[in-house]
Tab-separated table of C-alpha atoms in Angstrom:
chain	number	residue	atom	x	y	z
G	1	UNK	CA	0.000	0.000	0.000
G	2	UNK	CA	1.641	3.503	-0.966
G	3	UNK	CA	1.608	5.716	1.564
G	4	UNK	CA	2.811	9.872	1.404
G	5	UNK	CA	3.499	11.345	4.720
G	6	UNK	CA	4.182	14.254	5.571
G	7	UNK	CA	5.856	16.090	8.586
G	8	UNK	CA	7.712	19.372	9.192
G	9	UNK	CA	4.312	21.616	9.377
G	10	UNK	CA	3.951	24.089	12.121
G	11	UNK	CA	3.230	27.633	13.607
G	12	UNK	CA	6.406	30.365	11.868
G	13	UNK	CA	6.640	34.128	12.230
G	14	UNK	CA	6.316	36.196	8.963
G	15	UNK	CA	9.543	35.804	7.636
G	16	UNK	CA	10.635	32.593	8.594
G	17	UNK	CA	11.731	29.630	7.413
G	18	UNK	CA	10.299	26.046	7.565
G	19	UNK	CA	11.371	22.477	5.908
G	20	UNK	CA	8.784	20.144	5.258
G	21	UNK	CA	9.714	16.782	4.465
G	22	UNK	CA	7.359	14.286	2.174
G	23	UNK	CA	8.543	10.121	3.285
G	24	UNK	CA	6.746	7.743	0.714
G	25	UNK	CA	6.578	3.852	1.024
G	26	UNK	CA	5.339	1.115	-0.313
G	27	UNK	CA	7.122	1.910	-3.430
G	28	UNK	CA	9.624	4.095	-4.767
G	29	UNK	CA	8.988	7.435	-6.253
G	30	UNK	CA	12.729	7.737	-7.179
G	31	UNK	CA	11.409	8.109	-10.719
G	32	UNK	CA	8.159	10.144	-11.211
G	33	UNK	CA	7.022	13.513	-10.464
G	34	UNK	CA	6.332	14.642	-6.944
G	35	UNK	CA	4.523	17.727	-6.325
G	36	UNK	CA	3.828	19.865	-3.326
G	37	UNK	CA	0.275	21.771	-3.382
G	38	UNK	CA	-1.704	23.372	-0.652
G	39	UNK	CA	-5.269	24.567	0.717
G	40	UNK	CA	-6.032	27.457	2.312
G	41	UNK	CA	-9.552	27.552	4.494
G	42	UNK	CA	-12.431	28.803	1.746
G	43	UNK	CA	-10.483	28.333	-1.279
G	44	UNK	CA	-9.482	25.415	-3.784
G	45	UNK	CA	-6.604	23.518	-3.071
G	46	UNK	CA	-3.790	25.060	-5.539
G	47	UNK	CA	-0.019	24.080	-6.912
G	48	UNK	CA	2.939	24.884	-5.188
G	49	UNK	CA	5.880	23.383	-6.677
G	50	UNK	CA	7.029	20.257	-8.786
G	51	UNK	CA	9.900	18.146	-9.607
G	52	UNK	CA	10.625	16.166	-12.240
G	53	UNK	CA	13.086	12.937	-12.683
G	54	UNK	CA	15.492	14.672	-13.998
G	55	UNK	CA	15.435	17.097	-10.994
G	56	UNK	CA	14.075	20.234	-13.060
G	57	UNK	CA	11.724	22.033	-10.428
G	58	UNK	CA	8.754	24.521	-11.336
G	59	UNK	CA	6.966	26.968	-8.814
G	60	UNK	CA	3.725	28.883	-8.374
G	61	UNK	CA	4.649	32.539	-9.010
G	62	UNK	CA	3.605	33.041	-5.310
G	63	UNK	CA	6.649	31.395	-3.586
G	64	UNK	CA	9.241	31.507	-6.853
G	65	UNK	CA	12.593	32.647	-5.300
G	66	UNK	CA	10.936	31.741	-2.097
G	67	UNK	CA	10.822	28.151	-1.752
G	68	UNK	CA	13.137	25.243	-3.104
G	69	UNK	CA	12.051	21.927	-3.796
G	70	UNK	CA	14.349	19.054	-3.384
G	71	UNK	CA	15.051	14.974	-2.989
G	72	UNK	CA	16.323	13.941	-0.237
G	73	UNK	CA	19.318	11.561	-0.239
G	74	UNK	CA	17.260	8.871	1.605
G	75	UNK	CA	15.431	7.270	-1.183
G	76	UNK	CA	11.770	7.876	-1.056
G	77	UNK	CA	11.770	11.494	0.495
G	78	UNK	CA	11.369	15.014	-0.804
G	79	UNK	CA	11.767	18.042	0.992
G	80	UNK	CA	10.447	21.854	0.141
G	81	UNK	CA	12.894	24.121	1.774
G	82	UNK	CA	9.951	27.449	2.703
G	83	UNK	CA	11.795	30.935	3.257
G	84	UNK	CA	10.385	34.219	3.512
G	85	UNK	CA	7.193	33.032	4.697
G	86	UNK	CA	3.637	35.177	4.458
G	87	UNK	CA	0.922	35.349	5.936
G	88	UNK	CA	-0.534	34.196	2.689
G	89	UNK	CA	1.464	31.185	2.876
G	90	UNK	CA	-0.564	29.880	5.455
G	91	UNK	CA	-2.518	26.397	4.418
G	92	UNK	CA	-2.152	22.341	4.896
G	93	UNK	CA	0.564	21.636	2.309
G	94	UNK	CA	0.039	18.242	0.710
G	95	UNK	CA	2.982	16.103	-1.169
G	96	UNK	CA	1.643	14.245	-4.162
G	97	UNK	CA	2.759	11.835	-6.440
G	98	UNK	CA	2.309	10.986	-10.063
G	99	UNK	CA	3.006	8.138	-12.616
G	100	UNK	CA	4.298	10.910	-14.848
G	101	UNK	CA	8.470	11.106	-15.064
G	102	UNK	CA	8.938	13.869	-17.197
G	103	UNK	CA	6.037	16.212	-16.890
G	104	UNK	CA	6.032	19.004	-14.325
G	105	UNK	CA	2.468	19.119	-13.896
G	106	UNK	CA	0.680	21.490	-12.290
G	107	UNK	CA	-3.225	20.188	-11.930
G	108	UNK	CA	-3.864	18.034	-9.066
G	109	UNK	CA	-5.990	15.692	-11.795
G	110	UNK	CA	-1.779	14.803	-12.888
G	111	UNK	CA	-1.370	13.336	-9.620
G	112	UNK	CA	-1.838	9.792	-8.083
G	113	UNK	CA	-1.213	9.785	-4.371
G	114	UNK	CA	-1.957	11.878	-1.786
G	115	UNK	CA	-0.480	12.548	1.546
G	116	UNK	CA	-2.984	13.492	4.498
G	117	UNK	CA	-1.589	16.848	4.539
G	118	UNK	CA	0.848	18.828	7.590
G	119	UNK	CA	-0.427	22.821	8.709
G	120	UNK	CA	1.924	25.424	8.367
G	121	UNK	CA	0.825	28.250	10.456
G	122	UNK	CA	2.195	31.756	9.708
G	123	UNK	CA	1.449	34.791	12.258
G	124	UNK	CA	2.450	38.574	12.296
């Protein structure tokens, strides 16, 4: 059974930083897209960033130059690196994963697996 789960979530001061880390098992994801998205209370759940298998990355314009999507060295894990954070920014931040390799797809329809999701929290 895949699982995604999350951790690294949690309450930040505008202008901090937080790492949130994405561990997947029950197979490896070594080789597809993985995607971080989030949802904001009221409003649709929306893209955040992406990351191919050759390790080209896209952002939403909303955290470009603010966030950095990674793998980890441990096999099944991906981490986005969040600096700079908003108030905006606040939302449960879901990893994802796809069957794609290549794409760098940003509609959730693109993805296969869900995690259940980690709060990040940012206050003035």
């Amino acid at each position: 059974q895949v699982q995604l789960v999350e951790s690294g979530g949690g309450l930040v001061q505008a202008g901090g930083s937080l790492r949130l880390s994405c561990a997947a098992s029950g197979r490896t994801f070594r080789s597809n897209l993985m995607g971080w998205f989030r949802q904001a209370p009221g409003k649709e759940r929306e893209f955040v960033a992406a990351i191919n298998l050759g390790g080209r990355t896209s952002y939403a314009d909303s955290v470009s130059g603010r966030f950095t999507f990674s793998r980890g060295n441990a096999k099944n894990t991906v981490h986005l690196q969040m600096n700079s954070l908003k108030l905006e920014d606040t939302a449960v931040y879901y990893c994802a994963a796809s069957e794609l390799a290549w794409s760098l797809a940003q509609s959730p329809d693109q993805y296969n697996y869900w995690g259940q999701g980690t709060q990040v929290t940012v206050s003035s």
